[in-house]
JSON list of C-alpha atoms in Angstrom, two decimals:
[
{"chain": "A", "resi": 23, "resn": "MET", "atom": "CA", "xyz": [136.25, 32.62, 205.43]},
{"chain": "A", "resi": 24, "resn": "SER", "atom": "CA", "xyz": [139.70, 33.92, 204.49]},
{"chain": "A", "resi": 25, "resn": "LYS", "atom": "CA", "xyz": [140.43, 37.49, 204.22]},
{"chain": "A", "resi": 26, "resn": "LEU", "atom": "CA", "xyz": [141.34, 37.23, 200.63]},
{"chain": "A", "resi": 27, "resn": "ASN", "atom": "CA", "xyz": [137.99, 35.58, 199.95]},
{"chain": "A", "resi": 28, "resn": "PHE", "atom": "CA", "xyz": [136.11, 38.20, 201.85]},
{"chain": "A", "resi": 29, "resn": "ALA", "atom": "CA", "xyz": [137.90, 40.98, 199.98]},
{"chain": "A", "resi": 30, "resn": "ALA", "atom": "CA", "xyz": [136.95, 39.55, 196.50]},
{"chain": "A", "resi": 31, "resn": "ILE", "atom": "CA", "xyz": [133.14, 39.25, 197.53]},
{"chain": "A", "resi": 32, "resn": "ALA", "atom": "CA", "xyz": [133.21, 42.65, 198.86]},
{"chain": "A", "resi": 33, "resn": "PHE", "atom": "CA", "xyz": [135.01, 44.00, 195.79]},
{"chain": "A", "resi": 34, "resn": "ALA", "atom": "CA", "xyz": [132.25, 41.85, 193.63]},
{"chain": "A", "resi": 35, "resn": "VAL", "atom": "CA", "xyz": [129.33, 43.50, 195.62]},
{"chain": "A", "resi": 36, "resn": "ALA", "atom": "CA", "xyz": [130.94, 47.13, 195.48]},
{"chain": "A", "resi": 37, "resn": "PHE", "atom": "CA", "xyz": [131.39, 47.11, 191.80]},
{"chain": "A", "resi": 38, "resn": "SER", "atom": "CA", "xyz": [127.99, 45.55, 191.05]},
{"chain": "A", "resi": 39, "resn": "GLY", "atom": "CA", "xyz": [126.39, 48.44, 192.95]},
{"chain": "A", "resi": 40, "resn": "ALA", "atom": "CA", "xyz": [128.46, 50.99, 191.08]},
{"chain": "A", "resi": 41, "resn": "ALA", "atom": "CA", "xyz": [127.38, 49.61, 187.53]},
{"chain": "A", "resi": 42, "resn": "PHE", "atom": "CA", "xyz": [124.00, 49.63, 188.62]},
{"chain": "A", "resi": 43, "resn": "ALA", "atom": "CA", "xyz": [123.91, 53.02, 190.07]},
{"chain": "A", "resi": 44, "resn": "GLN", "atom": "CA", "xyz": [125.75, 54.00, 186.70]},
{"chain": "A", "resi": 45, "resn": "SER", "atom": "CA", "xyz": [123.02, 52.27, 184.44]},
{"chain": "A", "resi": 46, "resn": "ALA", "atom": "CA", "xyz": [120.30, 54.17, 186.37]},
{"chain": "A", "resi": 47, "resn": "ASP", "atom": "CA", "xyz": [121.85, 57.67, 185.73]},
{"chain": "A", "resi": 48, "resn": "PRO", "atom": "CA", "xyz": [121.46, 58.73, 182.04]},
{"chain": "A", "resi": 49, "resn": "ARG", "atom": "CA", "xyz": [124.35, 61.14, 182.35]},
{"chain": "A", "resi": 50, "resn": "GLY", "atom": "CA", "xyz": [126.78, 58.62, 182.72]},
{"chain": "A", "resi": 51, "resn": "ALA", "atom": "CA", "xyz": [125.47, 55.46, 181.32]},
{"chain": "A", "resi": 52, "resn": "CYS", "atom": "CA", "xyz": [125.02, 57.53, 177.92]},
{"chain": "A", "resi": 53, "resn": "LYS", "atom": "CA", "xyz": [127.95, 59.48, 178.00]},
{"chain": "A", "resi": 54, "resn": "ALA", "atom": "CA", "xyz": [129.60, 57.67, 175.03]},
{"chain": "A", "resi": 55, "resn": "ASP", "atom": "CA", "xyz": [126.37, 57.36, 173.00]},
{"chain": "A", "resi": 56, "resn": "TYR", "atom": "CA", "xyz": [125.85, 61.43, 173.80]},
{"chain": "A", "resi": 57, "resn": "ASP", "atom": "CA", "xyz": [129.20, 61.93, 172.33]},
{"chain": "A", "resi": 58, "resn": "LYS", "atom": "CA", "xyz": [128.94, 59.99, 169.29]},
{"chain": "A", "resi": 59, "resn": "PHE", "atom": "CA", "xyz": [125.47, 60.95, 168.26]},
{"chain": "A", "resi": 60, "resn": "CYS", "atom": "CA", "xyz": [124.40, 64.03, 170.06]},
{"chain": "A", "resi": 61, "resn": "ALA", "atom": "CA", "xyz": [127.39, 66.03, 170.64]},
{"chain": "A", "resi": 62, "resn": "GLY", "atom": "CA", "xyz": [126.77, 69.73, 170.39]},
{"chain": "A", "resi": 63, "resn": "LEU", "atom": "CA", "xyz": [123.63, 69.85, 172.23]},
{"chain": "A", "resi": 64, "resn": "ALA", "atom": "CA", "xyz": [123.38, 71.90, 175.20]},
{"chain": "A", "resi": 65, "resn": "PRO", "atom": "CA", "xyz": [121.41, 70.83, 178.53]},
{"chain": "A", "resi": 66, "resn": "GLY", "atom": "CA", "xyz": [117.97, 71.45, 177.79]},
{"chain": "A", "resi": 67, "resn": "GLY", "atom": "CA", "xyz": [118.36, 71.47, 173.99]},
{"chain": "A", "resi": 68, "resn": "GLY", "atom": "CA", "xyz": [116.74, 68.10, 173.29]},
{"chain": "A", "resi": 69, "resn": "ILE", "atom": "CA", "xyz": [119.33, 65.69, 174.54]},
{"chain": "A", "resi": 70, "resn": "LEU", "atom": "CA", "xyz": [117.01, 62.96, 175.57]},
{"chain": "A", "resi": 71, "resn": "ALA", "atom": "CA", "xyz": [114.84, 63.49, 172.15]},
{"chain": "A", "resi": 72, "resn": "CYS", "atom": "CA", "xyz": [118.02, 63.05, 170.50]},
{"chain": "A", "resi": 73, "resn": "LEU", "atom": "CA", "xyz": [119.33, 59.73, 172.47]},
{"chain": "A", "resi": 74, "resn": "ASN", "atom": "CA", "xyz": [115.71, 58.45, 171.90]},
{"chain": "A", "resi": 75, "resn": "GLY", "atom": "CA", "xyz": [115.89, 58.98, 168.26]},
{"chain": "A", "resi": 76, "resn": "LYS", "atom": "CA", "xyz": [118.77, 57.05, 167.83]},
{"chain": "A", "resi": 77, "resn": "ARG", "atom": "CA", "xyz": [117.68, 54.31, 170.25]},
{"chain": "A", "resi": 78, "resn": "ASP", "atom": "CA", "xyz": [118.50, 51.53, 167.96]},
{"chain": "A", "resi": 79, "resn": "GLN", "atom": "CA", "xyz": [121.85, 52.38, 167.87]},
{"chain": "A", "resi": 80, "resn": "LEU", "atom": "CA", "xyz": [122.48, 53.05, 171.70]},
{"chain": "A", "resi": 81, "resn": "SER", "atom": "CA", "xyz": [124.17, 50.77, 174.06]},
{"chain": "A", "resi": 82, "resn": "ALA", "atom": "CA", "xyz": [122.35, 48.50, 176.24]},
{"chain": "A", "resi": 83, "resn": "THR", "atom": "CA", "xyz": [123.62, 50.37, 179.26]},
{"chain": "A", "resi": 84, "resn": "CYS", "atom": "CA", "xyz": [121.94, 53.85, 178.14]},
{"chain": "A", "resi": 85, "resn": "LYS", "atom": "CA", "xyz": [118.91, 51.94, 176.74]},
{"chain": "A", "resi": 86, "resn": "ALA", "atom": "CA", "xyz": [118.37, 50.59, 180.31]},
{"chain": "A", "resi": 87, "resn": "ALA", "atom": "CA", "xyz": [118.99, 54.06, 181.96]},
{"chain": "A", "resi": 88, "resn": "LEU", "atom": "CA", "xyz": [116.54, 55.61, 179.92]},
{"chain": "A", "resi": 89, "resn": "ASP", "atom": "CA", "xyz": [113.98, 53.07, 180.31]},
{"chain": "A", "resi": 90, "resn": "SER", "atom": "CA", "xyz": [114.55, 53.56, 184.05]},
{"chain": "A", "resi": 91, "resn": "ARG", "atom": "CA", "xyz": [114.21, 57.33, 183.91]},
{"chain": "A", "resi": 92, "resn": "LYS", "atom": "CA", "xyz": [110.69, 56.72, 182.08]},
{"chain": "A", "resi": 93, "resn": "LYS", "atom": "CA", "xyz": [109.68, 54.68, 184.97]},
{"chain": "A", "resi": 94, "resn": "LYS", "atom": "CA", "xyz": [110.03, 57.51, 187.51]}
]
């Protein structure tokens, strides 16, 4: 296997792992949705309730992160 192919495969694996890690963490996965729908709420001020209330408008990444949080 050439070094270029190996580097491309390593990059793809690393990138997919980072994407998965972000989707499992609502703080990263839902930041844009928080900014759009729940800005102004402080931590402990019902952010999850706000996001769940807007669930039909959230990004797929944020929905997945919220779902994974429920499973824990």
